[in-house]
Structure formats: structure tokens, C-alpha cells
Coordinates of C-alpha atoms in Angstrom, one line a residue:
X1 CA -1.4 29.0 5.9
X2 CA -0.6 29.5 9.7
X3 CA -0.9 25.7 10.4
X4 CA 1.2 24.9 7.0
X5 CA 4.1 27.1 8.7
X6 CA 3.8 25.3 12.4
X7 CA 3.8 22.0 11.2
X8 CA 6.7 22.6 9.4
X9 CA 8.0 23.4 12.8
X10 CA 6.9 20.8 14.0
X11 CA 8.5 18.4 11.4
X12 CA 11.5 19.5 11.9
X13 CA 12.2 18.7 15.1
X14 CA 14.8 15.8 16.2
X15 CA 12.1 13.4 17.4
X16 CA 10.3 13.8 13.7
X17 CA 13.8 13.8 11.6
X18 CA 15.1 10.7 13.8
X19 CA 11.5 8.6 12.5
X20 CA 11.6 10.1 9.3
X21 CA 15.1 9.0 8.8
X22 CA 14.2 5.7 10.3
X23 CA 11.1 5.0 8.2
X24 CA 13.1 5.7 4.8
X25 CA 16.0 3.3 5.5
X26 CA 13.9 0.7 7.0
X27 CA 12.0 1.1 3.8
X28 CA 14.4 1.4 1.1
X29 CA 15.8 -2.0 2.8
X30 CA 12.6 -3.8 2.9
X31 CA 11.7 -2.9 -0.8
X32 CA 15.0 -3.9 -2.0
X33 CA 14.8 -7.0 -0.5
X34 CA 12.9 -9.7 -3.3
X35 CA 10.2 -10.9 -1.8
X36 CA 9.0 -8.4 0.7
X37 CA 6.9 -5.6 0.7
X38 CA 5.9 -2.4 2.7
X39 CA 2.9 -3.7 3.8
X40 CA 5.8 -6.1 5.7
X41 CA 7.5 -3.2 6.3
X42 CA 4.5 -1.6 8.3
X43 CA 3.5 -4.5 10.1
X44 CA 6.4 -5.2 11.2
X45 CA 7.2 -1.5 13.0
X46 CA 3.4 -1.2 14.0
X47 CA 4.5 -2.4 17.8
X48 CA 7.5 0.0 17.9
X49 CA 4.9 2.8 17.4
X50 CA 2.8 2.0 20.3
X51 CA 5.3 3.7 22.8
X52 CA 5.7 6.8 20.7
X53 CA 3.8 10.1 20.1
X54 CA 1.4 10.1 17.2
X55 CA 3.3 12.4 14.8
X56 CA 6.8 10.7 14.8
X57 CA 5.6 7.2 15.1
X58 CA 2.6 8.1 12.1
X59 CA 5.6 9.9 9.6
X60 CA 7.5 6.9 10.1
X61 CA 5.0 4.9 9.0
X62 CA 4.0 7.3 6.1
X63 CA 8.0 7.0 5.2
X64 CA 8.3 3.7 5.0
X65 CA 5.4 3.3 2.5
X66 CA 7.0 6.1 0.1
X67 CA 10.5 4.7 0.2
X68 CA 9.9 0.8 0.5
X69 CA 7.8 1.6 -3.6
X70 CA 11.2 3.3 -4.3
X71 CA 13.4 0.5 -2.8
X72 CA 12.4 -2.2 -5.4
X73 CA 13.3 -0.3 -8.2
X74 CA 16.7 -1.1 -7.0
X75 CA 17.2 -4.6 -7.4
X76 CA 14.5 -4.6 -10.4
X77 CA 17.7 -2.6 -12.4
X78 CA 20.7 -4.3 -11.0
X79 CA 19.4 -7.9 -10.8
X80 CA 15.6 -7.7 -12.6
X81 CA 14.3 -8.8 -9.9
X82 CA 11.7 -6.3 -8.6
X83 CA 11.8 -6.3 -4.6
X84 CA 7.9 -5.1 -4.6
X85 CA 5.2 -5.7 -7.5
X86 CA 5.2 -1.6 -8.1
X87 CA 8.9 -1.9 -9.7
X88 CA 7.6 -5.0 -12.0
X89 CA 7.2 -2.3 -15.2
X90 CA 11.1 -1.2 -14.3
X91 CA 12.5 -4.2 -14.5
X92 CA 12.8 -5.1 -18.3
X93 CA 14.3 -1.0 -18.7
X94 CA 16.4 -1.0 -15.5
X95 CA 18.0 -4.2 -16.3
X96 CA 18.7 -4.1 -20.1
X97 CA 20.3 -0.6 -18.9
X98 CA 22.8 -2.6 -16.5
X99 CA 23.2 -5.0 -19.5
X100 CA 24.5 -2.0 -21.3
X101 CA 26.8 -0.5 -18.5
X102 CA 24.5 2.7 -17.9
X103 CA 23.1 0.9 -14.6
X104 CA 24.0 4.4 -12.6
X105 CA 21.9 6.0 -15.6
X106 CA 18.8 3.9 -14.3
X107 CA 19.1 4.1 -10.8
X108 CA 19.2 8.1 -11.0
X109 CA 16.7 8.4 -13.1
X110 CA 14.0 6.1 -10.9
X111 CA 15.2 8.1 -7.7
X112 CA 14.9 11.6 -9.6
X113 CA 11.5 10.4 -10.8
X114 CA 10.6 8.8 -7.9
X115 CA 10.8 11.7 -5.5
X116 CA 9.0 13.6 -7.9
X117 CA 6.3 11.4 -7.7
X118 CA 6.3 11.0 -4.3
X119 CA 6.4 14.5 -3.3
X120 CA 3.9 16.2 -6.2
X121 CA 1.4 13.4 -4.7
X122 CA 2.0 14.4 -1.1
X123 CA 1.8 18.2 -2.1
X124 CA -2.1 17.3 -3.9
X125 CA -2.7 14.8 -0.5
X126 CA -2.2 18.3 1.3
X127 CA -4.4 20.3 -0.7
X128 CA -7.3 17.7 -1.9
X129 CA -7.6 16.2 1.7
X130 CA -9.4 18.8 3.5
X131 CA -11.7 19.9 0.6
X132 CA -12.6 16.4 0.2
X133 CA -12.5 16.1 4.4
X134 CA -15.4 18.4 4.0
X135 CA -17.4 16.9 2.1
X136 CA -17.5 13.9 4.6
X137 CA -20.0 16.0 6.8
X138 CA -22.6 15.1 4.4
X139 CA -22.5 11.9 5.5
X140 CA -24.5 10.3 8.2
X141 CA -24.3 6.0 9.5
X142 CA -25.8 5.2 6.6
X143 CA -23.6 6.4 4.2
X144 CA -20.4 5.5 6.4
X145 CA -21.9 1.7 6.0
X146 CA -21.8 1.8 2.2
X147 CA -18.4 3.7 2.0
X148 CA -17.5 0.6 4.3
X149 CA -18.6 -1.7 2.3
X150 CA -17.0 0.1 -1.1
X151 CA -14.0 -0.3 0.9
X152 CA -14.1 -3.9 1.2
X153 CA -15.7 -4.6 -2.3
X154 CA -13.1 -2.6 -4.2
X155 CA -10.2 -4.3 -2.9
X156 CA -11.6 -7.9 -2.4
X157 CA -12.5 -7.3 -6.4
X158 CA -9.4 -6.1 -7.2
X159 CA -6.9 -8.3 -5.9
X160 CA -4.7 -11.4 -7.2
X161 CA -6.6 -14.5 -7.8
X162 CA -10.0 -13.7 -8.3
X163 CA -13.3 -11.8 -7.0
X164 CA -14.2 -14.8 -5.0
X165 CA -11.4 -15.5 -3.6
X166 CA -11.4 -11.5 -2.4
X167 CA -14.6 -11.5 -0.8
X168 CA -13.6 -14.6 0.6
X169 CA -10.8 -13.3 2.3
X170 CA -13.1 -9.9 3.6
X171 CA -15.5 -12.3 5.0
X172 CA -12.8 -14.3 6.9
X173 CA -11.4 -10.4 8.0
X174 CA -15.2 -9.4 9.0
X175 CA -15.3 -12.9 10.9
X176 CA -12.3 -12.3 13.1
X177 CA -13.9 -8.4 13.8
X178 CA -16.5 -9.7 15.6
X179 CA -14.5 -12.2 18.2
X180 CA -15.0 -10.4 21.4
X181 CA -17.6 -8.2 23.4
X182 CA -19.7 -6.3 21.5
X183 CA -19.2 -2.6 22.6
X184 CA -22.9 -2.0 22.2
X185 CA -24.5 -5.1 23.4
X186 CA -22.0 -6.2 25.7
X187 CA -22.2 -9.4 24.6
X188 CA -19.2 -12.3 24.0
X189 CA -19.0 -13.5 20.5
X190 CA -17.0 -16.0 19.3
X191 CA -14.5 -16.4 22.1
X192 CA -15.9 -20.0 23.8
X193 CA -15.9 -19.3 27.1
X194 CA -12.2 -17.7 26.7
X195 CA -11.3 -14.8 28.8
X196 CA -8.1 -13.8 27.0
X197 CA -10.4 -13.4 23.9
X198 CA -13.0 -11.1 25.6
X199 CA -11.2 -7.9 23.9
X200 CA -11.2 -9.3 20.3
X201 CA -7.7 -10.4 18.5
X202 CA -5.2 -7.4 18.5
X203 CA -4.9 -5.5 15.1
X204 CA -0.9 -5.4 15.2
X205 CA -0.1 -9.2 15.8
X206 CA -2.9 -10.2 13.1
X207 CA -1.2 -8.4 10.6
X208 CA 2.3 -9.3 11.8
X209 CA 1.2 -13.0 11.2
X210 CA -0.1 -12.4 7.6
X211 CA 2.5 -10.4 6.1
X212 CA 5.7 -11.0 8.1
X213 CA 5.3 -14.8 9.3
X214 CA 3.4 -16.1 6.0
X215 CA 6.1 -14.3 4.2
X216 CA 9.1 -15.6 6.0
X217 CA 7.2 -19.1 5.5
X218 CA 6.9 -18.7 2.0
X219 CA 10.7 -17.6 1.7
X220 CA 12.1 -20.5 3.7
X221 CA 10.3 -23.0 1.5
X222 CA 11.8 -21.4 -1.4
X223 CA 15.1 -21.0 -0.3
X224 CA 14.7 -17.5 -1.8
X225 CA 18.4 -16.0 -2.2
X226 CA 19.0 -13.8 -5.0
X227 CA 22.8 -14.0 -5.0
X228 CA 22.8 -17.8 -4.9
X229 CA 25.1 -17.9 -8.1
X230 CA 26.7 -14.4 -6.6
X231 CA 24.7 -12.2 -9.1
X232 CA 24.1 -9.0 -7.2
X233 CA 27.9 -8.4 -6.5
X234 CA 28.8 -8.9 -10.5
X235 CA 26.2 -6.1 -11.3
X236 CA 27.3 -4.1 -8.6
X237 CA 30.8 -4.2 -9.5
X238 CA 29.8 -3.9 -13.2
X239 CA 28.5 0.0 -12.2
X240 CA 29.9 2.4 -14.1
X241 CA 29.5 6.1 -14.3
X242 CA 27.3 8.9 -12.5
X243 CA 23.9 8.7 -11.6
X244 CA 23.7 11.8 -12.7
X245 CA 21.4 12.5 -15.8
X246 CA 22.3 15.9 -17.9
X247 CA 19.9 18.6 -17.1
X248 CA 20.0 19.2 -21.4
X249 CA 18.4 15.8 -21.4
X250 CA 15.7 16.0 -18.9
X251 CA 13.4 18.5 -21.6
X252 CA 12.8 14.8 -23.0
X253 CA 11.1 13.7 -19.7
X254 CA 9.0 16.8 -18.4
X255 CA 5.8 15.8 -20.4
X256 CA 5.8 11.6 -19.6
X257 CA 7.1 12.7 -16.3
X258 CA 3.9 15.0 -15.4
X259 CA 1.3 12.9 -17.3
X260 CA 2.9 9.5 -14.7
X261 CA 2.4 11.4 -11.9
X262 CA -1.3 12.5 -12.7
X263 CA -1.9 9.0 -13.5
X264 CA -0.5 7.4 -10.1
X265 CA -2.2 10.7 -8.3
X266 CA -5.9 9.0 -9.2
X267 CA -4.9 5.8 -9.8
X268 CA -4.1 6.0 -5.8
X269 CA -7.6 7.6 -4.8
X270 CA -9.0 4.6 -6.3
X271 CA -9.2 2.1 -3.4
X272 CA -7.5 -1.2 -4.0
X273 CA -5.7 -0.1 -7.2
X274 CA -2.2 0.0 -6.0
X275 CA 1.3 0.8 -7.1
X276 CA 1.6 -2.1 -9.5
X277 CA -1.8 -0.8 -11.3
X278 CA -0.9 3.0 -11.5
X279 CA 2.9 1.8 -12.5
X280 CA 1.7 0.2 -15.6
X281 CA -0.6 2.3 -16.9
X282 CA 1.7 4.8 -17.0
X283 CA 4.2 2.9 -19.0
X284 CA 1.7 1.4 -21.2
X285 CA 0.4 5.1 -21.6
X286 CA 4.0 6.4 -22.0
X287 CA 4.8 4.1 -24.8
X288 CA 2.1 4.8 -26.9
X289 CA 2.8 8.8 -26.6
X290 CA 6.6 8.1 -27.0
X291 CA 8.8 9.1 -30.2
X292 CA 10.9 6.1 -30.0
X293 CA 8.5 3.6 -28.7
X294 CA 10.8 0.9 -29.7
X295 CA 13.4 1.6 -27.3
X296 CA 10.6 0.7 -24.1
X297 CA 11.5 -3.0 -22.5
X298 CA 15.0 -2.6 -24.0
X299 CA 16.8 -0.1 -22.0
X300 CA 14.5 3.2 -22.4
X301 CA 15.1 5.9 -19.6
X302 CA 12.1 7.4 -20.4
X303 CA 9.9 4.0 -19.1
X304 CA 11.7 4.3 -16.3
X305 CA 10.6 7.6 -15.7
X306 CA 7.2 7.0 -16.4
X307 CA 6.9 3.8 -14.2
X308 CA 8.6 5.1 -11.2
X309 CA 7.0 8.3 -11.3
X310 CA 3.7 6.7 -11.1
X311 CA 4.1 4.0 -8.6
X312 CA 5.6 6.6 -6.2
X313 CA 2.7 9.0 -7.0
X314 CA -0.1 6.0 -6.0
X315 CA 1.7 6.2 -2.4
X316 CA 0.3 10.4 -1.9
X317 CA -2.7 9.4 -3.5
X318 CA -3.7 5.9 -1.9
X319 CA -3.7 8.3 1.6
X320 CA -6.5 10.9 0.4
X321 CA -9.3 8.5 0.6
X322 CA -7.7 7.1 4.2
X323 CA -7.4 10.2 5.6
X324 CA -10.7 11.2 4.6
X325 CA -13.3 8.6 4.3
X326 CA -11.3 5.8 6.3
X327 CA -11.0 3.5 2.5
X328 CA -7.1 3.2 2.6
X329 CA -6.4 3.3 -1.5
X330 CA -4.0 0.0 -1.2
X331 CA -3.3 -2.9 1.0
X332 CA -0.6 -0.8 3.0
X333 CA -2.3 2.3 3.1
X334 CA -4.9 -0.3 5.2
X335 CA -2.1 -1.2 7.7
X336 CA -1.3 2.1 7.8
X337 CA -5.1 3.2 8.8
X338 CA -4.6 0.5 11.5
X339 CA -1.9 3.0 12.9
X340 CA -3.9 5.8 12.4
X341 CA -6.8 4.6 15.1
X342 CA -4.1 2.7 16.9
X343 CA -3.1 6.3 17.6
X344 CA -6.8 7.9 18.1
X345 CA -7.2 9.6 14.7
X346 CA -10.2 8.7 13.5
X347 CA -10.4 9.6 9.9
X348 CA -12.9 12.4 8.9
X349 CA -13.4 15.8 9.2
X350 CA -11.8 16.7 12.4
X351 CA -8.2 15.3 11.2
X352 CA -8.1 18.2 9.2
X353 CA -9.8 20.7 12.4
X354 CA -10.0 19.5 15.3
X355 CA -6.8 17.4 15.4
X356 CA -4.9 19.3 12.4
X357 CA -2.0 20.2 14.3
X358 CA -1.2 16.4 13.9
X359 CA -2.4 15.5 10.8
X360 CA -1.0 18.3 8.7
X361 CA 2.8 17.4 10.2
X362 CA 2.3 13.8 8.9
X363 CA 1.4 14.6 5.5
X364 CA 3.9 17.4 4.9
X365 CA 6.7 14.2 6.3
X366 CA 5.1 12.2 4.2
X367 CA 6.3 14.9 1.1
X368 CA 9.1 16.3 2.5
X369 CA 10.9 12.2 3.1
X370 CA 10.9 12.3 -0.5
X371 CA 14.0 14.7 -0.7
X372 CA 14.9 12.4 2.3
X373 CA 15.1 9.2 0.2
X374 CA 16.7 11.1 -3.4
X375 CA 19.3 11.9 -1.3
X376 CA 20.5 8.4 0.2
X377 CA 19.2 6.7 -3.0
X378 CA 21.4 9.1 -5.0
X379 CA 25.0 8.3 -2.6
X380 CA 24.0 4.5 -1.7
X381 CA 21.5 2.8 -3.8
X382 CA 24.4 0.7 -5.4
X383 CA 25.0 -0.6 -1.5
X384 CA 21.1 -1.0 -0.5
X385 CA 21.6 -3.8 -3.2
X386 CA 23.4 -5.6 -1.0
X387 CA 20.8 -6.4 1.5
X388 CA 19.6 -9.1 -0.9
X389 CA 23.2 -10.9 -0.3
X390 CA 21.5 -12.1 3.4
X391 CA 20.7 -15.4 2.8
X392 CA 17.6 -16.1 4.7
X393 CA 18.6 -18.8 6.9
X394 CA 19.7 -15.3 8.7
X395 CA 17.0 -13.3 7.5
X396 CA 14.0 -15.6 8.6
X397 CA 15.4 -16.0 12.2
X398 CA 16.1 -12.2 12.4
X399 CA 12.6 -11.9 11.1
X400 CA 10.5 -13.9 14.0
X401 CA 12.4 -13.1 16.6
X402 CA 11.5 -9.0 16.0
X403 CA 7.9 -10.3 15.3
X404 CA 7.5 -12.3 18.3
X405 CA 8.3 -9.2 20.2
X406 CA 6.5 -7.0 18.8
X407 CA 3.3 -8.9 19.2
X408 CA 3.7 -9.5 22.8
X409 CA 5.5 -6.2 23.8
X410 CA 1.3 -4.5 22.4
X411 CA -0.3 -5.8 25.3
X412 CA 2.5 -7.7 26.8
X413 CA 0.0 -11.0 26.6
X414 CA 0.8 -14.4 25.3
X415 CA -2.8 -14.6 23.6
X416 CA -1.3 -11.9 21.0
X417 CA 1.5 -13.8 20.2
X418 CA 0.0 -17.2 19.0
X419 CA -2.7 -14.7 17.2
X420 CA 0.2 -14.0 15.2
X421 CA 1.5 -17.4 14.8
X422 CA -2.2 -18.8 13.8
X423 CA -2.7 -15.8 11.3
X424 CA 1.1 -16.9 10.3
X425 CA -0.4 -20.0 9.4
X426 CA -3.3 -18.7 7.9
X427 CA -1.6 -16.1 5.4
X428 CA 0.5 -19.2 4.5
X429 CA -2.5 -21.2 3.7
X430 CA -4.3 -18.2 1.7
X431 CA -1.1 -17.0 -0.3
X432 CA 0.1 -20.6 -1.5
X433 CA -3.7 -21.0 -2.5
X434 CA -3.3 -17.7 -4.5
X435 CA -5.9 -15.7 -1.7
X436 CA -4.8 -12.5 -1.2
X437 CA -4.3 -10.7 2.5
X438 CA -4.7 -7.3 2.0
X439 CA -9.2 -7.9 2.1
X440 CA -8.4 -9.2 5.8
X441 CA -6.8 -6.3 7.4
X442 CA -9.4 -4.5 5.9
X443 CA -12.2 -5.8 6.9
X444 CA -10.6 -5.8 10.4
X445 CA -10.4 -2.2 10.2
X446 CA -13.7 -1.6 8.6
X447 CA -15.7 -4.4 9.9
X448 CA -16.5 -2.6 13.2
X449 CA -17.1 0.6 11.4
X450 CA -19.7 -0.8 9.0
X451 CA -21.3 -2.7 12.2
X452 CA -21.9 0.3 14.2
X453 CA -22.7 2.2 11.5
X454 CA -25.4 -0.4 10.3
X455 CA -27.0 -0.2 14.3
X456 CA -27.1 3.4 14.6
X457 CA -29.0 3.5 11.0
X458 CA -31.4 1.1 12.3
X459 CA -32.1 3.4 15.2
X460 CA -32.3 6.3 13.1
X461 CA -34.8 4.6 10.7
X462 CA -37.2 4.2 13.5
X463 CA -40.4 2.1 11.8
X464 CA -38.9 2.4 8.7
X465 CA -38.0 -0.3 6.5
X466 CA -33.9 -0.3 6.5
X467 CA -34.1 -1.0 2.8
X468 CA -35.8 2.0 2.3
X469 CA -34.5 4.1 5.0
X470 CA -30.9 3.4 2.9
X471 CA -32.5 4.1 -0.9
X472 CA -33.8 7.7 0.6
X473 CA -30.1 8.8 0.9
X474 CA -28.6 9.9 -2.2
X475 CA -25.5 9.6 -1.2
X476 CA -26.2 5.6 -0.4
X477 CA -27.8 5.2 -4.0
X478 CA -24.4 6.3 -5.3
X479 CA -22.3 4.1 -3.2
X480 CA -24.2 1.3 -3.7
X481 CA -24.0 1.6 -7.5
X482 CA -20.4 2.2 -7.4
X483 CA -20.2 -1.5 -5.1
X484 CA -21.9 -2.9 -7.9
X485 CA -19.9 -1.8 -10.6
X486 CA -16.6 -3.1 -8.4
X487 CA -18.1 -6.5 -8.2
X488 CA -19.4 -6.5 -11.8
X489 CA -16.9 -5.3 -13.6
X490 CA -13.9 -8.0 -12.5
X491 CA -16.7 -11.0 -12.9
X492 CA -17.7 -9.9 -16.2
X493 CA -13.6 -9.4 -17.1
X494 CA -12.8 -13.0 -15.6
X495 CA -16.1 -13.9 -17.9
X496 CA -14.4 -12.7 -21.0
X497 CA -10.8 -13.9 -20.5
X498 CA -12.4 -17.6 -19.9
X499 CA -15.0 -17.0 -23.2
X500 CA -11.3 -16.1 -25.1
X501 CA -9.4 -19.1 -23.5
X502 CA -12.2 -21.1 -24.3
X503 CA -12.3 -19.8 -28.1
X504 CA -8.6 -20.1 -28.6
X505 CA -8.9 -23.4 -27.5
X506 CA -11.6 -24.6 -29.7
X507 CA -9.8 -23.2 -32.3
X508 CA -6.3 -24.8 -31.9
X509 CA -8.8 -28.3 -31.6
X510 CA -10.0 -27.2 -35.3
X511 CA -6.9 -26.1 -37.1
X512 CA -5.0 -29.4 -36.1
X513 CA -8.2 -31.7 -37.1

């Protein structure tokens, strides 16, 4: 209890207020804006970090995520357009709300919910963290390799576009891990006689080049501008009303309310299932518990509730196997971990003993920038809206030019900045071929991990046979299953949905013969 009570002091001291405050506009602006995403958001502020002491620059970080899953619940009501996948399941509700005047109605209602979410999830990260921080000393190189390798199979399985294409994108991210001197052998790899590559690419102006550039790329070849036709100021002036919901009213929404936010708690745990995941199962969930399940996709509050909860509750959740066992639980969560050992917090056991008096400030930010982000969504999320009237010929300027500087201000070294223009180039590539990014960064973070790992369990198995050394360790046998059953279960889903196709198909032949 002593340490809850002097990281609260800590928190609230100007330094951590000023970065919380920071992190929760920056990301109520980033999710509101179509398009981009807080795994933007965090790349993009990575560099401002650098300068700054661990707990400020690490809640700011932690801020962002919460309130940038928030932020695109605001343009999914006013304009149904969700600014992040996670607000997708709001948009059909929010909208058909604003269709019927009682926009206000649904913007409360997803902040209310959403800081519930948010902070219930960072209240559990508090509690489940160290108990399952604990349970971390029980494992040794060889099970660190296999939780490294869940890691990367979990997400690579579970993103957009396929298993392939996922564990194609970890190997490329495992790839770029190794350009530089090994640390144990001392030996260049991959750098061609190149001195500026002797200390491997940088972390922050990789990620800047995937998520920022790619995405700015992506934008200009759309033309992306969501008030071409001047839509977000007729829904804004269209707002009528409070965003205040009765409190008689809110008995109706205690039970989906609770049950969302248990859902996005494990949901989050699980690596690689994200907001968008844990969003929708609750509202499926939600609808098939309702009373009126006829109201959800045409202007039900209590979908709202239950998607918004959830997606908010992944965020608290998707940080209990970071800070624990180093598997962030979503594709920010991994940029996130990059800040994390950017800063010298390993995670483990000793972020809850050793270096507690940090960790324990971040995550009680992390909760408390809930209340934070209620508050200014609940006076200006009508205005935060308006960021999507920027068209982006004045956007994607603004966009590079912060990004340029950030990757050169890391190291102040020119090699960083085309590393972010080539990985720029590359996330372009991977994202208009429907490859995700998020297995990269990951296997940047936890390529070197499973390396070392690997080597000191070939040392500890002595004469052994590796193989055997690994199948000895419970704890390994476990993983290893549990990798399998990430692969397997997507191919054998993809299997299926072609079988169907393929059925359906044959079928259509036969009914027209």
C-alpha cells in the first residue's frame, strides 16, 4: 500500500499532469482523425520521449493509447466514420443516433463508458501485474524463447490478411533485428562493410516509417478528406441537447456495461487480439443478452456502451502481458514496449520490485487519464470533430516534417532518417498488399530477446540435445502447444471459409444449370 500512496505523489506532480495532459489531447486528436491510429500516435512522440524522465515521458505514452481508442468513437457517431478500427462496432449506433438528433446522447454515453473501461482495466493492470510478475521467476532462457516466439506467432496469426502474410512480416521484423554487431559474438551482420549500420537500425525511426510515413502515403493517394462535401460541420451543427444521460436510465446499462469490460479485460491479455476483437465481441455478446435486441445497429445506446466499454478495457489489459512477460497484447502496446526498453525497463519481475517506484506511477496514469479524457470528451468532443476538416495537403506536410525530426533528433544521425524513409516505403508496399505492420515492430523488439535467449539455453544444455534440453521444461511444453494452437487455429479457419466459398459456389453453378 505504501508504494500505491507515493506514486500517487508522484503522479501528481506538474511534470506528470503536463504529459498526461499532453498524451490525452494528442490522442483524442489522432483517434478522431479517419485514417490514423495510436500506434501513429506512439510512434510518432517516441523521439520527444528520449529527452525526458521515464515516468512522464512512459504515462504519456500510456495516455495516448487509452484516449486515441476513445477518440474514434467520435467521428464513428458524428460522421460514421470510425477514426481507429476499435470504434468500427460504434459506428452503425453512434451514427443512426445523430440521424435521430440524440448525437450528444451517443457521444456521452461512449465517454461515460469509455472511462469506465479504461480505468476498471487499469485498476485489474495494477492488481494482476505483480502476481502475474511473479510468476515470471519461474522462467529461465528457455522459456523466455518460447514466450518470444508466442509473441510473434500470436500476432503474425492474428492479423489482417492472412497467417502467411503475418509470419511473413515477423520474419522481415526478425531480419532487420539482426543488422548490426552481435553483442555476444561481436560480429557485423548484415551491414556490408557500412559503418553507420554497425549499431543495427534505430527502433524509433523504423516505426516512424511504418506507421507515420506509410500512412501519410496511403492518405495522399487517396485524397482522404472527410469533409470534402462539408459533412462534419452539418453534423456538428445538427447537435442538439446534453451529453448528459439520466442517472434513472443508467440501471439499464450496469450489467452489459460490467460483462464489456470483463470481456475487453481478457480479450487484452490475449496477445495480438486488439481493440477491434474485444469491441465486437462484446457487442455481439451484448445483443444476444439484450431485451430489445432489435434496436442494436439502429441507434441503441446500450451497443454503444457495450462496444466502447470494451475496446477501452483491451487498452488496461493489452499492458498486463507487456509489463510482465515482454508480449505487448496489441500492435501499440508493442510500440509502447519499444518505449519501455528505450527507457531501461526491462519487463519482468523487478518492474514491479526493483524498479516499482516507476512502474507503479505509470500504471496508476495510465487509470487515473481516464477521468482525464471524460472530462474534455464531455466539454469538447463536438470540437475534436473538427480536426478531420484539415485537409491533408496540410496534414501530410505537417506530418513529415515532425517525423523527419524526430528520427534524426534520436541519434542526431542521417542513417536514422532514411531508415525511416525506406521503412516508409516498405509499410507502403506491405499495407497496399494487405501485410500487416504490427509483426515487424515486434519482432524487432523480440527478435533480440528470443536470440539471446536461444544462446544462453544452448550453454545451459551443455551436451545435451537442444531439442530435448527444451521438452524437459514444462513450462516450454506449454508454450510450445499454445504456438501451435495460434498457428493452427487461423489456417484451419481460413481452410473452412475457402471450403464454404467454395461450396457456395458450386452451388450457385448448380441452381442456375
Amino acid at each position: 500500500m505504501e508504494i500505491i500512496i507515493s506514486s500517487l505523489q508522484t503522479v501528481f506532480t506538474f511534470e506528470v499532469l503536463i504529459a498526461m495532459l499532453i498524451g490525452v489531447l494528442f490522442g483524442m486528436v489522432v483517434g478522431a482523425l479517419p485514417g490514423f491510429t495510436g500506434t501513429m500516435g506512439v510512434a510518432l512522440l517516441l523521439p520527444i520521449t528520449i529527452g525526458m524522465e521515464p515516468i512522464p515521458a512512459l504515462s504519456m505514452l500510456v495516455c495516448l493509447y487509452t484516449a486515441s481508442t476513445y477518440g474514434g468513437s467520435i467521428t464513428a457517431i458524428l460522421i460514421h466514420t470510425p477514426g481507429t478500427a476499435a470504434s468500427a462496432a460504434t459506428a452503425d449506433d453512434g451514427y443512426a443516433l445523430t440521424l435521430q438528433g440524440r448525437g450528444m446522447q451517443a457521444i456521452g454515453m461512449s465517454t461515460v463508458t469509455s472511462c469506465i473501461g479504461g480505468f476498471l482495466s487499469g485498476i485489474a493492470l495494477i492488481f494482476i501485474s505483480p502476481w502475474l510478475a511473479k510468476c515470471s521467476l519461474l522462467f529461465g532462457p528457455g522459456e523466455y524463447f518460447f514466450v518470444a516466439l508466442f509473441g510473434l506467432s500470436v500476432i503474425a496469426s492474428l492479423c489482417t490478411g492472412g497467417v502467411v502474410k503475418g509470419l511473413l512480416s515477423a520474419c522481415l521484423g526478425l531480419f532487420v533485428a539482426c543488422i548490426g554487431i552481435d553483442t555476444i559474438t561481436s560480429y557485423a551482420r548484415f551491414t556490408y562493410g557500412f559503418n553507420g549500420l554497425g549499431a543495427g537500425l534505430g527502433l524509433v525511426p523504423t516505426l516512424i516509417g511504418l506507421f507515420s510515413i506509410s500512412q501519410v502515403m496511403i492518405m495522399a493517394e487517396n485524397d482522404v478528406d472527410a469533409n470534402k462535401d462539408g459533412i462534419v460541420s452539418k453534423a456538428i451543427s445538427k447537435l442538439k441537447g446534453t451529453v448528459f444521460i439520466p442517472l434513472v436510465e443508467w440501471k439499464n446499462y450496469i450489467i452489459p456495461v460490467l460483462r464489456s469490460y470483463i470481456i475487453g479485460l481478457f480479450v487484452g491479455i490475449l496477445p495480438g487480439a486488439g481493440g477491434d476483437i474485444g469491441s465486437w465481441i462484446a457487442y455481439n455478446t451484448g445483443k444476444q443478452q439484450s431485451k430489445h435486441p432489435e434496436e442494436y445497429g439502429k441507434g441503441s445506446l446500450e451497443g454503444i456502451a457495450c462496444s466502447e466499454t470494451a475496446n477501452n478495457s483491451v487498452c488496461g489489459g493489452a499492458l498486463v502481458p507487456l509489463l510482465t512477460l515482454g508480449v505487448p497484447g496489441s500492435a501499440t502496446a508493442a510500440v509502447i514496449l519499444g518505449g519501455f526498453t528505450m527507457h531501461g525497463l526491462i519487463p519482468g519481475n523487478d518492474l514491479f520490485t526493483v524498479q516499482a517506484h516507476m512502474t507503479y506511477p505509470i500504471m496508476i496514469a495510465f487509470a487515473l487519464s481516464n477521468f482525464l479524457m471524460a472530462a474534455i470528451g464531455l466539454l469538447a468532443a463536438r470540437y475534436f470533430a473538427k480536426v478531420t476538416i484539415i485537409p491533408i495537403s496540410i496534414l501530410a506536410p505537417c506530418i513529415i516534417v515532425f517525423a523527419t525530426l524526430g528520427s534524426y533528433a534520436v541519434q542526431y544521425n542521417m542513417v536514422d532518417v532514411w531508415a525511416m524513409v525506406i521503412f516508409g516505403a516498405i509499410g507502403y508496399f506491405m499495407r497496399k498488399n494487405g501485410m500487416a505492420t504490427a509483426p515487424i515492430v515486434l519482432a524487432l523488439v523480440l527478435g533480440p530477446m528470443a536470440e539471446g535467449r536461444l544462446l544462453q539455453s544452448t550453454i545451459a544444455a551443455r551436451s545435451t540435445p537442444l531439442l530435448l534440453y527444451f521438452m524437459s521444461r514444462p513450462i516450454c511444453v506449454v508454450v510450445f502447444f499454445l504456438i501451435i494452437i495460434s498457428i493452427g487455429v487461423p489456417v484451419y479457419q481460413n481452410f473452412r471459409a475457402k471450403r464454404k466459398t467454395k461450396a457456395a459456389g458450386s452451388d450457385t453453378v448448380e441452381a442456375e444449370e
